[in-house]
Tab-separated table of C-alpha atoms in Angstrom:
chain	number	residue	atom	x	y	z
O	803	MET	CA	71.525	-69.739	-90.906
O	804	SER	CA	71.406	-69.211	-87.300
O	805	PRO	CA	71.076	-72.217	-85.484
O	806	VAL	CA	68.147	-71.101	-83.513
O	807	ALA	CA	66.305	-69.789	-86.332
O	808	HIS	CA	64.122	-72.842	-86.823
O	809	ILE	CA	63.074	-72.510	-83.135
O	810	PRO	CA	60.158	-71.131	-82.578
O	811	SER	CA	59.670	-68.101	-80.037
O	812	HIS	CA	58.103	-69.421	-76.249
O	813	ARG	CA	57.401	-65.594	-75.497
O	814	LYS	CA	54.029	-65.435	-75.400
O	815	PRO	CA	52.064	-62.795	-77.609
O	816	ARG	CA	51.270	-59.617	-76.245
O	817	ARG	CA	47.811	-58.893	-75.493
O	818	ALA	CA	46.400	-55.615	-76.596
O	819	ALA	CA	45.834	-53.324	-74.060
O	820	SER	CA	42.482	-51.527	-74.100
O	821	THR	CA	41.117	-48.201	-72.890
O	822	ARG	CA	37.549	-47.819	-71.456
O	823	ALA	CA	35.096	-45.011	-71.160
O	824	LEU	CA	31.808	-45.257	-68.653
O	825	ARG	CA	28.814	-43.939	-70.074
O	826	ALA	CA	25.520	-43.784	-67.789
O	827	GLY	CA	22.109	-43.623	-68.972
O	828	MET	CA	18.262	-44.712	-68.055
O	829	THR	CA	16.347	-47.171	-69.763
O	830	GLY	CA	13.236	-48.620	-68.734
O	831	GLY	CA	13.579	-48.252	-65.066
O	832	PHE	CA	17.263	-49.393	-65.285
O	833	LEU	CA	20.342	-47.922	-65.212
O	834	THR	CA	22.539	-48.086	-67.906
O	835	LEU	CA	26.267	-48.099	-67.842
O	836	ALA	CA	27.872	-48.515	-71.231
O	837	VAL	CA	31.524	-49.171	-71.231
O	838	ALA	CA	33.662	-48.423	-74.029
O	839	GLY	CA	37.283	-49.500	-74.953
O	840	ALA	CA	39.881	-49.206	-77.480
O	841	ALA	CA	42.527	-52.131	-78.221
O	842	VAL	CA	45.983	-51.444	-77.988
O	843	PRO	CA	48.147	-53.359	-80.666
O	844	ALA	CA	50.864	-55.365	-79.215
O	845	SER	CA	53.423	-53.895	-81.450
O	846	ALA	CA	53.927	-51.108	-83.479
O	847	THR	CA	53.560	-53.181	-86.670
O	848	GLU	CA	50.050	-54.281	-85.605
O	849	SER	CA	47.076	-52.345	-86.968
O	850	LYS	CA	45.007	-50.599	-84.635
O	851	ALA	CA	42.181	-52.880	-83.104
O	852	ALA	CA	38.583	-51.824	-83.431
O	853	PRO	CA	37.174	-49.862	-80.180
O	854	ALA	CA	35.055	-52.326	-77.845
O	855	GLU	CA	31.996	-51.807	-76.362
O	856	SER	CA	29.914	-53.076	-73.455
O	857	THR	CA	26.753	-52.369	-71.849
O	858	LEU	CA	26.044	-53.058	-68.042
O	859	GLU	CA	22.235	-52.290	-66.898
O	860	MET	CA	21.941	-51.597	-62.602
O	861	PRO	CA	18.404	-51.150	-61.284
O	862	THR	CA	17.462	-47.491	-60.151
O	863	VAL	CA	15.732	-46.744	-56.790
O	864	SER	CA	12.771	-48.571	-56.370
O	865	ALA	CA	8.951	-46.550	-55.201
O	866	THR	CA	9.276	-48.601	-52.138
O	867	LEU	CA	12.842	-47.167	-50.965
O	868	ALA	CA	11.459	-43.978	-51.980
O	869	SER	CA	8.311	-44.249	-49.774
O	870	THR	CA	10.395	-45.507	-46.964
O	871	ALA	CA	12.794	-42.394	-47.118
O	872	ALA	CA	9.606	-40.115	-47.346
O	873	GLN	CA	8.058	-41.479	-44.069
O	874	THR	CA	11.460	-41.535	-42.571
O	875	ALA	CA	11.585	-37.661	-43.477
O	876	ASP	CA	7.985	-37.074	-41.908
O	877	ALA	CA	8.973	-38.862	-38.683
O	878	THR	CA	12.034	-36.992	-38.290
O	879	GLN	CA	9.889	-33.870	-39.002
O	880	GLN	CA	7.160	-34.928	-36.587
O	881	ALA	CA	9.939	-35.721	-34.122
O	882	ALA	CA	11.334	-32.271	-34.226
O	883	SER	CA	7.852	-30.571	-33.938
O	884	ASP	CA	7.342	-32.783	-30.752
O	885	TYR	CA	10.470	-31.636	-29.321
O	886	GLU	CA	9.481	-28.045	-29.901
O	887	LEU	CA	6.130	-28.332	-28.482
O	888	GLN	CA	7.786	-30.161	-25.403
O	889	ALA	CA	10.118	-27.472	-25.172
O	890	GLN	CA	7.475	-24.679	-25.305
O	891	GLN	CA	5.400	-26.645	-22.714
O	892	GLU	CA	8.498	-26.462	-20.329
O	893	GLN	CA	8.970	-22.916	-20.893
O	894	ALA	CA	5.698	-22.118	-20.104
O	895	GLU	CA	5.565	-24.159	-16.746
O	896	ALA	CA	8.885	-22.147	-15.800
O	897	HIS	CA	7.379	-18.942	-16.451
O	898	ALA	CA	3.889	-20.022	-14.381
O	899	LYS	CA	6.375	-21.041	-11.764
O	900	ILE	CA	8.286	-17.674	-11.492
O	901	ALA	CA	4.999	-15.695	-11.878
O	902	ALA	CA	3.438	-17.911	-8.882
O	903	LYS	CA	6.859	-17.420	-6.897
O	904	LYS	CA	6.281	-13.371	-7.350
O	905	ALA	CA	2.459	-13.442	-6.667
O	906	LYS	CA	3.462	-15.477	-3.208
O	907	ALA	CA	6.083	-12.677	-2.513
O	908	GLU	CA	3.666	-9.976	-2.844
O	909	ALA	CA	0.880	-11.435	-0.984
O	910	ASP	CA	3.232	-12.148	1.701
O	911	ARG	CA	4.447	-8.659	1.696
O	912	LYS	CA	0.823	-7.346	1.664
O	913	ALA	CA	-0.129	-9.209	4.606
O	914	LYS	CA	2.892	-8.227	6.535
O	915	GLU	CA	2.003	-4.599	5.849
O	916	ALA	CA	-1.505	-5.128	7.007
O	917	ARG	CA	-0.142	-6.817	10.179
O	918	GLU	CA	1.916	-3.911	10.822
O	919	ALA	CA	-0.672	-1.555	10.215
O	920	ALA	CA	-3.096	-3.081	12.548
O	921	ARG	CA	-0.552	-3.266	15.264
O	922	LYS	CA	0.437	0.460	15.021
O	923	ALA	CA	-3.771	1.345	15.032
O	924	ALA	CA	-3.871	-0.901	18.236
O	925	ALA	CA	-1.088	0.870	19.454
O	926	LYS	CA	-2.355	4.249	19.015
O	927	ARG	CA	-5.799	3.428	20.280
O	928	ALA	CA	-4.171	2.106	23.359
O	929	ALA	CA	-2.286	5.256	23.979
O	930	GLU	CA	-4.899	7.481	23.152
O	931	ALA	CA	-7.220	5.734	25.691
O	932	LYS	CA	-4.396	6.097	28.138
O	933	SER	CA	-4.370	9.813	27.576
O	934	GLN	CA	-8.036	10.279	27.877
O	935	ALA	CA	-7.803	8.072	31.300
O	936	ALA	CA	-5.128	10.465	32.632
O	937	LYS	CA	-7.153	13.541	31.330
O	938	ALA	CA	-10.203	12.047	33.171
O	939	SER	CA	-8.275	11.430	36.634
O	940	ARG	CA	-6.712	15.023	36.393
O	941	SER	CA	-10.273	16.672	35.494
O	942	ALA	CA	-11.342	14.834	38.426
O	943	GLU	CA	-8.737	16.043	40.689
O	944	ARG	CA	-9.618	19.730	39.755
O	945	THR	CA	-13.215	19.098	40.285
O	946	THR	CA	-12.218	18.269	43.679
O	947	LEU	CA	-9.703	21.130	44.255
O	948	SER	CA	-12.490	23.406	42.853
O	949	THR	CA	-15.101	21.988	45.180
O	950	THR	CA	-12.707	22.502	48.108
O	951	SER	CA	-11.826	25.861	47.050
O	952	VAL	CA	-15.677	26.796	46.582
O	953	SER	CA	-16.190	25.476	50.177
O	954	ASN	CA	-13.267	27.734	51.497
O	955	ALA	CA	-14.662	30.754	49.895
O	956	THR	CA	-18.169	30.541	50.932
O	957	SER	CA	-17.150	29.772	54.127
O	958	ASN	CA	-15.386	33.120	54.255
O	959	ALA	CA	-18.475	34.909	52.360
O	960	THR	CA	-21.634	35.939	54.623
O	961	GLY	CA	-25.259	36.981	53.762
O	962	ASN	CA	-26.436	37.341	50.411
O	963	ALA	CA	-22.722	36.466	49.128
O	964	ALA	CA	-22.678	33.078	50.590
O	965	THR	CA	-26.089	32.446	49.445
O	966	LEU	CA	-25.335	33.074	46.032
O	967	ILE	CA	-22.057	31.285	46.031
O	968	SER	CA	-23.954	28.202	47.464
O	969	PHE	CA	-26.337	28.288	44.519
O	970	LEU	CA	-23.505	28.421	42.297
O	971	LYS	CA	-21.714	25.541	43.589
O	972	ALA	CA	-24.926	23.352	43.414
O	973	GLN	CA	-24.945	24.115	39.511
O	974	LEU	CA	-21.677	22.988	39.048
O	975	GLY	CA	-21.505	20.157	36.448
O	976	LYS	CA	-24.777	21.077	34.472
O	977	ALA	CA	-24.747	21.547	30.574
O	978	TYR	CA	-24.282	24.526	28.909
O	979	VAL	CA	-27.090	25.369	26.303
O	980	LEU	CA	-27.409	28.797	24.627
O	981	GLY	CA	-30.275	30.735	25.703
O	982	SER	CA	-31.158	28.450	28.686
O	983	SER	CA	-31.773	29.876	31.966
O	984	GLY	CA	-32.311	26.557	34.017
O	985	PRO	CA	-32.857	24.753	36.046
O	986	SER	CA	-31.082	21.531	34.286
O	987	SER	CA	-28.936	23.855	31.862
O	988	TYR	CA	-27.836	27.278	31.556
O	989	ASP	CA	-25.857	29.650	29.353
O	990	CYS	CA	-23.513	32.205	30.996
O	991	SER	CA	-25.900	35.155	31.532
O	992	GLY	CA	-28.706	32.961	32.226
O	993	LEU	CA	-26.973	31.394	35.084
O	994	THR	CA	-26.000	34.705	36.643
O	995	GLN	CA	-29.369	36.008	36.367
O	996	ALA	CA	-30.543	32.544	37.980
O	997	ALA	CA	-27.960	33.361	40.930
O	998	PHE	CA	-28.701	36.865	41.823
O	999	LYS	CA	-32.583	36.136	41.700
O	1000	GLN	CA	-31.644	34.018	44.784
O	1001	VAL	CA	-31.118	36.986	46.994
O	1002	GLY	CA	-33.696	39.577	45.196
O	1003	VAL	CA	-31.311	41.260	43.015
O	1004	SER	CA	-33.009	41.137	39.218
O	1005	LEU	CA	-30.400	41.221	36.645
O	1006	PRO	CA	-30.786	41.902	33.060
O	1007	ARG	CA	-31.087	39.065	30.726
O	1008	VAL	CA	-28.037	39.247	28.209
O	1009	SER	CA	-24.399	39.751	29.238
O	1010	GLN	CA	-23.805	42.953	27.482
O	1011	ASP	CA	-26.351	44.782	29.678
O	1012	GLN	CA	-25.233	42.573	33.014
O	1013	SER	CA	-21.643	44.252	32.402
O	1014	THR	CA	-23.183	47.698	33.134
O	1015	THR	CA	-25.105	47.103	36.180
O	1016	GLY	CA	-23.908	47.832	39.591
O	1017	THR	CA	-20.628	49.732	40.609
O	1018	PRO	CA	-17.317	49.053	38.435
O	1019	VAL	CA	-14.735	47.617	40.789
O	1020	SER	CA	-10.891	47.010	40.098
O	1021	LEU	CA	-9.776	43.193	39.653
O	1022	ASP	CA	-7.413	43.545	42.450
O	1023	SER	CA	-10.280	44.558	44.997
O	1024	LEU	CA	-12.816	41.624	44.341
O	1025	GLN	CA	-15.005	40.314	46.786
O	1026	PRO	CA	-16.964	37.191	46.745
O	1027	GLY	CA	-20.386	37.715	44.595
O	1028	ASP	CA	-18.856	40.402	42.213
O	1029	LEU	CA	-20.287	39.885	38.681
O	1030	LEU	CA	-17.188	39.299	36.321
O	1031	TYR	CA	-17.200	40.274	32.244
O	1032	TRP	CA	-15.101	39.497	29.158
O	1033	GLY	CA	-14.883	42.160	26.757
O	1034	SER	CA	-15.616	45.791	27.040
O	1035	ALA	CA	-18.392	47.258	29.561
O	1036	GLY	CA	-21.430	47.175	27.633
O	1037	SER	CA	-20.665	44.858	24.867
O	1038	ALA	CA	-19.385	41.564	26.927
O	1039	TYR	CA	-19.666	38.242	25.521
O	1040	HIS	CA	-19.051	36.205	28.637
O	1041	VAL	CA	-19.910	36.672	32.165
O	1042	GLY	CA	-19.398	35.061	35.388
O	1043	VAL	CA	-19.110	35.356	39.426
O	1044	TYR	CA	-16.256	35.522	41.515
O	1045	VAL	CA	-16.442	33.245	44.495
O	1046	GLY	CA	-13.227	34.091	46.485
O	1047	GLY	CA	-10.009	32.408	46.733
O	1048	GLY	CA	-8.887	33.799	43.157
O	1049	ASN	CA	-11.526	31.544	41.366
O	1050	PHE	CA	-14.811	32.092	39.573
O	1051	ILE	CA	-18.035	30.072	38.675
O	1052	GLY	CA	-19.429	30.287	34.990
O	1053	ALA	CA	-21.138	28.611	32.526
O	1054	GLN	CA	-18.378	28.152	30.202
O	1055	ASN	CA	-19.339	26.340	26.945
O	1056	SER	CA	-21.011	23.355	25.678
O	1057	SER	CA	-17.910	21.189	26.224
O	1058	THR	CA	-17.316	21.769	29.850
O	1059	GLY	CA	-20.846	23.065	30.983
O	1060	ILE	CA	-20.590	24.959	34.428
O	1061	VAL	CA	-17.276	24.896	35.986
O	1062	GLU	CA	-15.047	26.744	38.761
O	1063	ARG	CA	-11.780	28.162	37.096
O	1064	PRO	CA	-9.137	30.074	38.600
O	1065	LEU	CA	-8.965	33.703	37.300
O	1066	ASP	CA	-5.979	33.006	35.220
O	1067	TYR	CA	-7.458	30.339	33.351
O	1068	ASP	CA	-9.211	33.335	31.585
O	1069	MET	CA	-8.754	36.671	33.208
O	1070	PRO	CA	-11.850	38.754	32.832
O	1071	THR	CA	-11.963	42.093	31.608
O	1072	GLY	CA	-13.638	43.712	34.329
O	1073	ALA	CA	-15.789	43.588	37.414
O	1074	VAL	CA	-19.075	45.313	38.752
O	1075	ARG	CA	-20.488	44.918	42.267
O	1076	VAL	CA	-24.131	44.350	42.618
O	1077	LEU	CA	-24.472	43.168	46.116
């Protein structure tokens, strides 16, 4: 017998190892966890232990927590809607500012164009007024020269020619009216008829007939008192009287009235000597 055979062993017996499996389930509002395990024998000679099983129950999510989560979700969605609405408002304000800026720029452009148009119109009116004033001044000068020419011509005329030219000079500036034969207005043949009547000569009323009265003369041989005509003899459309100095007097048209003009202003076609 071994000397230590009677001494009991001091080694602690090995505890059986176990394995556990976790199973979950829902029972009556509680989360049920089932833990199943199997004991492992301490030695190969030990018999297998029966599996052990225990159950743990955990509370599930309560209704209050679910309600709180739903409210949080609603609040988040409302905040997102508010942010989107604010962004839309800011975008609308930005568009409105851009539109207002464009409208102001367009209004400024139109106002500038209007001012420029008004300036040009004023400048044009001023230029026209200046031109008209210059024309009036030249017209007055020509009238003065014409009067001087008539005076010089009448000084060289004698007898009936001087009387005839004096009458014509007195009619200068009167109006031209078609068909009128004086004393305040005349047409071309009405004036010549009235002028020759002053010296006892009776002329036909119209220019066509007057152009064939008297003796035809060359335009190079004109004398004061000769009757001038425009157009062909017998079908003349205008008449006047040569007053000397290269000028004639006639009732020209409704714009000029009775005026004195140089022959080269409107060269006559022919002439007849009545006196």
